[in-house]
Short mmCIF file of C-alpha atoms and ligand atoms in Angstrom, two decimals:
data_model
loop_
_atom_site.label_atom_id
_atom_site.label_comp_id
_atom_site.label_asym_id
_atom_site.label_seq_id
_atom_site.Cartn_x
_atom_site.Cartn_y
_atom_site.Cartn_z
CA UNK N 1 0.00 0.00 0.00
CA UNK N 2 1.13 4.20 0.16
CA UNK N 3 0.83 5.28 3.38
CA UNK N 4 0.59 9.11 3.96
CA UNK N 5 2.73 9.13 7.08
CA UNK N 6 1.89 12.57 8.42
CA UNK N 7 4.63 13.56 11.22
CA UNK N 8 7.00 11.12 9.28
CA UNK N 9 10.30 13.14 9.90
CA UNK N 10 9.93 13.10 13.77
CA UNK N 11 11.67 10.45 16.36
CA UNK N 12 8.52 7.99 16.26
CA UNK N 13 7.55 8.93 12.29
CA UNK N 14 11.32 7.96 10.38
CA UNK N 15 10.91 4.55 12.71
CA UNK N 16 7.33 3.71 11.61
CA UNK N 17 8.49 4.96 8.18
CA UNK N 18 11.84 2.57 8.19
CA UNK N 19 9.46 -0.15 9.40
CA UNK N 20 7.22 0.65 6.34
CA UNK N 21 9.45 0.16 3.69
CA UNK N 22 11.45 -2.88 4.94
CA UNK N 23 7.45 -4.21 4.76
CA UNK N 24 7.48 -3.17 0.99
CA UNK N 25 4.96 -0.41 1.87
CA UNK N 26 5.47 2.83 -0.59
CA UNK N 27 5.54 5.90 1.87
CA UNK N 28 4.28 9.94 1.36
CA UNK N 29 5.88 11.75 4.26
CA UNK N 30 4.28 14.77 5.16
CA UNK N 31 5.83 17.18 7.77
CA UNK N 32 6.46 20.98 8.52
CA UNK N 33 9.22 20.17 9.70
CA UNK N 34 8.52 22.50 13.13
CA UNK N 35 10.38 19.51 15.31
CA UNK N 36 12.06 17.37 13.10
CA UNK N 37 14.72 17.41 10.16
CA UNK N 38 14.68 16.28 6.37
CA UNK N 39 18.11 14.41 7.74
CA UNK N 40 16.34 11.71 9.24
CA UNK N 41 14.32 11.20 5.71
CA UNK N 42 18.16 10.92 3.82
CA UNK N 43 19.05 8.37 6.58
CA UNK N 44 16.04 6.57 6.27
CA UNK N 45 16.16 5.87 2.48
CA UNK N 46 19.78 5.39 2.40
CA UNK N 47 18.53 2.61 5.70
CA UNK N 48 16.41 1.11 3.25
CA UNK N 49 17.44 2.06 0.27
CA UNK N 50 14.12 2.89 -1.01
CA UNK N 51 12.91 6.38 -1.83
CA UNK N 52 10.43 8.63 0.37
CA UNK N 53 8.32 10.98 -1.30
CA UNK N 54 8.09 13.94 0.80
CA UNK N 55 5.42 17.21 1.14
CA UNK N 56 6.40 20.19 3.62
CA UNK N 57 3.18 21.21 4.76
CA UNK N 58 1.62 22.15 7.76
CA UNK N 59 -1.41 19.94 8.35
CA UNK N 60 -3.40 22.70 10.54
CA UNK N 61 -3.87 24.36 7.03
CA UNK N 62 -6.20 22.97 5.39
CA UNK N 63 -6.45 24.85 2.17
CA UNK N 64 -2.34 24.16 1.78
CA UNK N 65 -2.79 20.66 2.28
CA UNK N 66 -5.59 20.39 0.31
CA UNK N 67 -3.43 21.91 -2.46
CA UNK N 68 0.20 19.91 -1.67
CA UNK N 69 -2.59 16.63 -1.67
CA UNK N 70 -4.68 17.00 -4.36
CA UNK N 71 -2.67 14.94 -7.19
CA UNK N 72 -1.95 12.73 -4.25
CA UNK N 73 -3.21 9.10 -4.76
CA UNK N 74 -2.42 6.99 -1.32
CA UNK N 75 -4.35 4.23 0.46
CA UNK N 76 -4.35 4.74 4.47
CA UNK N 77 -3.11 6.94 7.08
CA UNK N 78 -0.87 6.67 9.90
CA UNK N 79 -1.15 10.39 11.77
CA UNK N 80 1.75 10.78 13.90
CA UNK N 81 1.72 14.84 13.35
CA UNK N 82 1.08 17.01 16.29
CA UNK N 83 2.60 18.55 19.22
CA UNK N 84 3.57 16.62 22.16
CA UNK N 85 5.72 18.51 25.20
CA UNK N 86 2.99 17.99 28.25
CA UNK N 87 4.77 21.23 29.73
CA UNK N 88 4.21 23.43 26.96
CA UNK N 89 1.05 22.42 26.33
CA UNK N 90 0.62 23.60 29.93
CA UNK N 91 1.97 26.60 29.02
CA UNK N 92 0.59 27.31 25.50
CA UNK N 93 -3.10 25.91 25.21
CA UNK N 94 -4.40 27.33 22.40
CA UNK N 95 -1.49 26.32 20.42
CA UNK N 96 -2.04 23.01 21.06
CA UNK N 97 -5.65 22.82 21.03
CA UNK N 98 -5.61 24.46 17.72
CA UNK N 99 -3.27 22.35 16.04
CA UNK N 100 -3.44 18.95 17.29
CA UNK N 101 -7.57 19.11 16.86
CA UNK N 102 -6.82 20.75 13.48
CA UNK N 103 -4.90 18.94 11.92
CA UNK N 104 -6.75 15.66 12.88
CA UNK N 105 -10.02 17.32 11.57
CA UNK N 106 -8.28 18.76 7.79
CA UNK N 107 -6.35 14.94 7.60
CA UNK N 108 -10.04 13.40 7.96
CA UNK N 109 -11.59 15.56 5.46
CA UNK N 110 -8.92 15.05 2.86
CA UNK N 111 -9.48 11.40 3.56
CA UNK N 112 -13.19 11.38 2.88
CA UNK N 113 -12.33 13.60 -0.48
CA UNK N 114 -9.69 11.12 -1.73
CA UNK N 115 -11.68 8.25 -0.78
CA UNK N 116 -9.45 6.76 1.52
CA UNK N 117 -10.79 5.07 4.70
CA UNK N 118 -7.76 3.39 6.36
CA UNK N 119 -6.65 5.19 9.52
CA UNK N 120 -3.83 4.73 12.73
CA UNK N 121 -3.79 7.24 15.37
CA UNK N 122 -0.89 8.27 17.51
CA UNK N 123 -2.68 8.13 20.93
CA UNK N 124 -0.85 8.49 24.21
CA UNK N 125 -1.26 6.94 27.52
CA UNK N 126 -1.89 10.14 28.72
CA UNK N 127 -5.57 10.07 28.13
CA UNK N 128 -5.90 8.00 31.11
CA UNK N 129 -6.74 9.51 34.38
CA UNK N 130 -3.75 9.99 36.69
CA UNK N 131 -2.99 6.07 38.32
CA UNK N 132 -3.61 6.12 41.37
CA UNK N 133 -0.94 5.69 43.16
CA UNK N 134 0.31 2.15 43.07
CA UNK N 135 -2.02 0.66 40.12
CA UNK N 136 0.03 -1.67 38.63
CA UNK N 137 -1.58 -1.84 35.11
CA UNK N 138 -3.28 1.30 33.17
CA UNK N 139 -5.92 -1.12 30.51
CA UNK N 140 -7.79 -0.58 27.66
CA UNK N 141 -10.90 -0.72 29.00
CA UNK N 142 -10.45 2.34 30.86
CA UNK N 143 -12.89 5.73 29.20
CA UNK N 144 -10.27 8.31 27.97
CA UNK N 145 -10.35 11.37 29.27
CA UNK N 146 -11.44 12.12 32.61
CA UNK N 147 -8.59 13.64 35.06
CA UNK N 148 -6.13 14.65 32.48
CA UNK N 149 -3.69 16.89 33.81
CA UNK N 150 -3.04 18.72 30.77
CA UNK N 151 -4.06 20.05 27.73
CA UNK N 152 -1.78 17.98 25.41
CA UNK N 153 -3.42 14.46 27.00
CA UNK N 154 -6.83 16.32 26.49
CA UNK N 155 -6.34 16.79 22.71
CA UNK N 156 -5.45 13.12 22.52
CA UNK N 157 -8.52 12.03 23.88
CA UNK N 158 -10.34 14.68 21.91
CA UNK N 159 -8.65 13.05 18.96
CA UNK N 160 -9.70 9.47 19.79
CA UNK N 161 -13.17 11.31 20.32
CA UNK N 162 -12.98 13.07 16.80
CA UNK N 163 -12.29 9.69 14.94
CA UNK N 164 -15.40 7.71 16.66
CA UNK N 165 -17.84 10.54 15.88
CA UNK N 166 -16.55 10.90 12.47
CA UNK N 167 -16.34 7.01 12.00
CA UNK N 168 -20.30 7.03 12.93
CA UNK N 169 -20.61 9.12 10.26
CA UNK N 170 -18.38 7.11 8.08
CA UNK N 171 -19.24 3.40 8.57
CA UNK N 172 -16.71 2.98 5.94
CA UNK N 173 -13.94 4.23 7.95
CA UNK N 174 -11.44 1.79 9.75
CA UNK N 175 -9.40 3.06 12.87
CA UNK N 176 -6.57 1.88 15.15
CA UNK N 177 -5.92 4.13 18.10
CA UNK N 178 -2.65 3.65 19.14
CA UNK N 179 -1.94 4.64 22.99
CA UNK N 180 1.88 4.84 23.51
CA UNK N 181 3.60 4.51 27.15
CA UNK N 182 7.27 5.69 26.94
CA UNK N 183 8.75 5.09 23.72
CA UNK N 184 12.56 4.83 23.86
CA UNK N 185 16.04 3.68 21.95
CA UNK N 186 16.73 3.87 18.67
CA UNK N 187 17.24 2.10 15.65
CA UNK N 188 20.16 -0.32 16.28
CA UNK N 189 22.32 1.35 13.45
CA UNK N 190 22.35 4.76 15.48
CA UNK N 191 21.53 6.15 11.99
CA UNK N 192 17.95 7.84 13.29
CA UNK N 193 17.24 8.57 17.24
CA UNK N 194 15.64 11.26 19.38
CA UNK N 195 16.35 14.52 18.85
CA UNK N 196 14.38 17.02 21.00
CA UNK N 197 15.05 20.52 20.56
CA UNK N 198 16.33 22.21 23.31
CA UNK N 199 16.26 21.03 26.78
CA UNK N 200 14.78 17.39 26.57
CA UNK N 201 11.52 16.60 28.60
CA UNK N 202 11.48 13.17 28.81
CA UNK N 203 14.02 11.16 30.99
CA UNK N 204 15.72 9.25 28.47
CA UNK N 205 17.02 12.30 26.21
CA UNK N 206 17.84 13.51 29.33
CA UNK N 207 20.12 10.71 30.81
CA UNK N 208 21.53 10.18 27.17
CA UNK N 209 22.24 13.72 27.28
CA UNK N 210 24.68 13.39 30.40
CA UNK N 211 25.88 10.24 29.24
CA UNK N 212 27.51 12.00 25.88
CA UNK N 213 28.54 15.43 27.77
CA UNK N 214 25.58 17.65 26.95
CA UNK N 215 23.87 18.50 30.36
CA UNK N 216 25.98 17.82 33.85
CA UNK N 217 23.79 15.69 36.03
CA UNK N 218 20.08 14.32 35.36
CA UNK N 219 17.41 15.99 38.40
CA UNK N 220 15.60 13.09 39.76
CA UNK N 221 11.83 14.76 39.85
CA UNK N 222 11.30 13.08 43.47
CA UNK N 223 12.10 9.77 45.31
CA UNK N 224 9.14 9.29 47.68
CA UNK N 225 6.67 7.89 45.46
CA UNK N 226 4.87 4.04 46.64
CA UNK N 227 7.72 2.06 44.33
CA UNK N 228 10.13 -0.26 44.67
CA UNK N 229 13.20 2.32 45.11
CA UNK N 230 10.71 5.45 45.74
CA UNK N 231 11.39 7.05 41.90
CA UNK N 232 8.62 6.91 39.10
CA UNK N 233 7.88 4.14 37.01
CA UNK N 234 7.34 3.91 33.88
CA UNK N 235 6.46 1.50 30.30
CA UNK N 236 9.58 2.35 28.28
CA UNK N 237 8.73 0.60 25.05
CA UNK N 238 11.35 0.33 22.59
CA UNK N 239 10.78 2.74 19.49
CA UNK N 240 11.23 -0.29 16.84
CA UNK N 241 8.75 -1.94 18.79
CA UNK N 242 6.58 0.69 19.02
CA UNK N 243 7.51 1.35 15.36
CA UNK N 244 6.34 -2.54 14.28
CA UNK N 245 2.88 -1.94 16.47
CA UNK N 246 2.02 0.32 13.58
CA UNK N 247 2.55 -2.74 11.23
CA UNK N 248 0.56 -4.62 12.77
CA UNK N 249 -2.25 -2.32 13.24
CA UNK N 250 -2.21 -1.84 9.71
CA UNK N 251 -3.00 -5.05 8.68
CA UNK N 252 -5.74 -5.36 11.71
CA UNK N 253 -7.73 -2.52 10.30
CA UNK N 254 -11.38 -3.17 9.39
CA UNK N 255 -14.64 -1.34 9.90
CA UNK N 256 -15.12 0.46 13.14
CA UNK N 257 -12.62 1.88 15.67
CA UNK N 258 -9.81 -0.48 18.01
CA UNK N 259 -7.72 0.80 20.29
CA UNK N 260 -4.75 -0.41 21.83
CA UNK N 261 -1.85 -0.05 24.44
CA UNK N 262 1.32 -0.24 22.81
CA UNK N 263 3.47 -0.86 26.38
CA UNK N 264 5.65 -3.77 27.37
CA UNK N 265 3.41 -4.22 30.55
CA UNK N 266 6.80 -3.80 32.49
CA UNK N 267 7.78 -0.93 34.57
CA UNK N 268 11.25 0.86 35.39
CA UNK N 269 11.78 3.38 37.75
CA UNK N 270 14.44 5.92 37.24
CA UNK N 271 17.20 4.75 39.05
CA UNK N 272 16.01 1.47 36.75
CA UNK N 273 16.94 3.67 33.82
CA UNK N 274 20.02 5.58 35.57
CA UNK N 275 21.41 2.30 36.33
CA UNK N 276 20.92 0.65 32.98
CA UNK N 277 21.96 3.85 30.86
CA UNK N 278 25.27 3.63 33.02
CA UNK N 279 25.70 0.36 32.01
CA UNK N 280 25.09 0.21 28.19
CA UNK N 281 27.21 3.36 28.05
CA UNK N 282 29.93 2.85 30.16
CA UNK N 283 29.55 6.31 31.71
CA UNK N 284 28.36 7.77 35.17
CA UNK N 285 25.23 9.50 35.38
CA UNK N 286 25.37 12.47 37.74
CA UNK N 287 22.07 12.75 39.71
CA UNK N 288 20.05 14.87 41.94
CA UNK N 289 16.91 14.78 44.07
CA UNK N 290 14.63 17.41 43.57
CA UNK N 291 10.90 17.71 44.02
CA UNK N 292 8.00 16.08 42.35
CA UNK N 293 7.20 17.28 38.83
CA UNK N 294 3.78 18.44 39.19
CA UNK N 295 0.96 16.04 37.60
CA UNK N 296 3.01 12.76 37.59
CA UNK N 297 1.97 10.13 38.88
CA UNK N 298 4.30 7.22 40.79
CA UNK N 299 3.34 4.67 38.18
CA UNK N 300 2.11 4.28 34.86
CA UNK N 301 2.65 0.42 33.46
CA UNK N 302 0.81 -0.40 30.24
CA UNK N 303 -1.46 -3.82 29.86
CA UNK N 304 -0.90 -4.62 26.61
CA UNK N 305 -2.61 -7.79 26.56
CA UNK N 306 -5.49 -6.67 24.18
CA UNK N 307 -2.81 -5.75 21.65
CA UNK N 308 -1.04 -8.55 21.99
CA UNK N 309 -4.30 -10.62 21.17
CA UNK N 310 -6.19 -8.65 18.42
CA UNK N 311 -2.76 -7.15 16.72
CA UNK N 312 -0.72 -10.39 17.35
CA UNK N 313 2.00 -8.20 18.20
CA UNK N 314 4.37 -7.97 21.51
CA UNK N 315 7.06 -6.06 21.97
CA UNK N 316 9.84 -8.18 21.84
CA UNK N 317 13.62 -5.64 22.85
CA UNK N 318 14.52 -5.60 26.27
CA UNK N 319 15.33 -2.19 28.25
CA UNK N 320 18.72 -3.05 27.82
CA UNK N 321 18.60 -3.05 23.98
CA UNK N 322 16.62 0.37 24.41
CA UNK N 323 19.71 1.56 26.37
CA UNK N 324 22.10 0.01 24.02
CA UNK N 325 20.50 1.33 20.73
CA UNK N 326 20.21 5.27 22.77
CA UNK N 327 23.67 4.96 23.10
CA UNK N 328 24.46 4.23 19.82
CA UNK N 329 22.42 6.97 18.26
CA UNK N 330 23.77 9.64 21.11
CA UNK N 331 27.52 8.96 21.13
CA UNK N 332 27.66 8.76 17.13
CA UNK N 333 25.17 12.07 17.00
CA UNK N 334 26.18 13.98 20.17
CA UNK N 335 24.05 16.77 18.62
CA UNK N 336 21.75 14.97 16.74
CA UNK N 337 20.72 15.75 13.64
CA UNK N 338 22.39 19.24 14.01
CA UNK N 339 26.12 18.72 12.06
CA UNK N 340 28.95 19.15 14.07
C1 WQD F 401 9.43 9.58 33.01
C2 WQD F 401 9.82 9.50 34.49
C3 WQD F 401 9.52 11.56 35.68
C4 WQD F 401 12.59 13.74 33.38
C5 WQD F 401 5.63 11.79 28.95
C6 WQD F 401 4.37 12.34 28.42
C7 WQD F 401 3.59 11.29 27.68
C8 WQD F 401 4.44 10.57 26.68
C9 WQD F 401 5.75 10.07 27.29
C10 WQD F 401 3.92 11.45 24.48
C11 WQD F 401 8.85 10.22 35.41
C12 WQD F 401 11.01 11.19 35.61
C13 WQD F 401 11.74 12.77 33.86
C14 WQD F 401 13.63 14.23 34.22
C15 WQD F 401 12.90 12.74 35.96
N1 WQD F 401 4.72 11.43 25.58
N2 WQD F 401 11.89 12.28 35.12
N3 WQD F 401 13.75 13.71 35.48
O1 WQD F 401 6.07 11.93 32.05
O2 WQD F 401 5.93 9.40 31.84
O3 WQD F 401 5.35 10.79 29.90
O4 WQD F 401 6.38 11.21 27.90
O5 WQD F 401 2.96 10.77 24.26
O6 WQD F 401 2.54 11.96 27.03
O7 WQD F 401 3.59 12.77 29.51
O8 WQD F 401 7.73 10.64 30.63
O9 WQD F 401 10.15 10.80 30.36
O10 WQD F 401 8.88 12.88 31.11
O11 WQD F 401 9.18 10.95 32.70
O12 WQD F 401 13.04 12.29 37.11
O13 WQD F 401 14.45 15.13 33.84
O14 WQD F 401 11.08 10.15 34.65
O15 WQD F 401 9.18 12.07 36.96
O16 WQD F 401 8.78 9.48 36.62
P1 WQD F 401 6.24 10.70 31.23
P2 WQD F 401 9.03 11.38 31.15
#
């Protein structure tokens, strides 16, 4: 099949993209380009060695991406676009709100005009209500939505919403919604990685960041939470896992909307990670205690058993590989895609 990939530039996108074309999937990456870089599209075809067509265009505009579209013939989605810091959607609502709920709503039209009723959805385990404290597994079953934190977990479950109004409407239509825990690693050639700009959010930039040299020592957002070693826990799912869920959810699709947890079901807390980034990169990680980060919770562990059922799929890399493959990408890229 062609897959529009929209967001296909970013961390998760060039992995579901490399996974794509090893499948013998053709792929249309569209992007804006607003947090990721046309180098990971060189690395991925030169990874494959196939070709990725490519349109710069932001999907919040719908009369641009109508136009960049129109002579555009492809047969399902996969709509990794968006943004996604939790803090600045804090910070910047309207932003988010606007594009996030957007862009889903201009990619659905152009869908219905060019016939096309094959959709996966980037979905995030942060449309489930805060754990509390202690659960041990967050499950499908749960209703999105109520006590999000934030606005950027509130335009994920508006997304999910969006879809299963709009799939009423279409019968046709047929939706995976894909609810990722913490995706981490790299692919194993260090070729393609994470690349946050600026000061990375998430803990394992972070830690790979001290590793290599970048930042000094890692803040450790608390250590009094009900865990094992009193840090937060997480699902850190490998990104080529992660990246092979959307594989599988493409061949799944059929009338109607799924939705799925794409977790390993096991957690780490972060002196877990600390310790296990020390060891895959031979370096010491420099840490301090400092307070809670407001609106985590102490543990967040996926139960991924309905995707492991319906997608036949299970994430299959250890944390250890994660580590092994961050490494990789960090200490050959020690400033990512940026030369030099
Ligand atoms: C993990 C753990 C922190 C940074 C976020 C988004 C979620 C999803 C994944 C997109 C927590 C601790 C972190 C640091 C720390 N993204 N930590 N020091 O918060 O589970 O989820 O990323 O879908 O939407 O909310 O991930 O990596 O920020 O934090 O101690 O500098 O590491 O407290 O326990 P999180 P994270």
């Amino acid at each position: 099949m062609r897959i529009l990939l929209a967001g296909g530039a970013g961390y998760i996108g060039s992995h579901v993209a490399l996974v794509l074309l090893e499948a013998g999937h053709d792929v249309l990456v569209v992007d804006d380009f607003s947090n990721s870089s046309r180098t990971a599209i060189d690395r991925v075809e030169h990874l494959t060695e196939r070709a990725i067509d490519l349109i710069e265009c932001n999907l919040a505009d719908l009369a641009a991406s109508r136009a960049a579209l129109r002579d555009q013939n492809f047969d399902a989605v996969i709509h990794l676009a968006g943004l996604k810091a939790v803090g600045e959607s804090v910070a910047q609502p309207g932003r988010y709100y606007r594009t996030n709920l957007t862009s889903t709503l201009n990619l659905l039209d152009i869908m219905a005009e060019h016939h096309v009723s094959k959709i996966v959805f980037s979905s995030s385990a942060t449309v489930y209500a805060p754990a509390a404290e202690g659960v041990q597994n967050l499950d499908e079953g749960q209703p999105a939505g109520h006590g999000i934190t934030n606005p950027y977990g509130w335009t994920k479950a508006m997304n999910e919403q969006i879809i299963r109004d709009i799939q009423v409407s279409r019968p046709e239509l047929e939706a995976v919604l894909l609810r990722y825990f913490n995706p981490v690693g790299a692919h194993p050639s260090g070729r393609i990685g994470e690349d946050p700009a600026g000061i990375p959010n998430n803990l394992m930039p972070f830690v790979a960041q001290v590793a290599i040299g970048r930042r000094d020592h890692l803040a450790v957002f608390g250590d009094q939470y009900p865990t094992h070693d009193g840090t937060g826990v997480r699902d850190y799912i490998h990104v080529m896992d992660l990246a092979d869920g959307h594989l599988a959810a493409l061949t799944s699709l059929r009338p109607g909307v799924a939705t799925y947890n794409l977790g390993t079901g096991v957690g780490q807390s972060v002196f877990d990670v600390v310790r296990a980034f020390s060891d895959a990169s031979g370096r010491e990680i420099p840490y301090e205690i400092v307070a809670p980060r407001p609106g985590d919770v102490a543990r967040a562990v996926a139960d991924p058993s309905m995707a492991n059922r319906d997608l036949k799929w299970k994430a299959k890399r250890s944390f250890a590989e994660a580590c092994r493959d961050s490494w990789t990408w960090q200490s050959q890229n020690p400033n990512g895609y940026t030369a030099g």
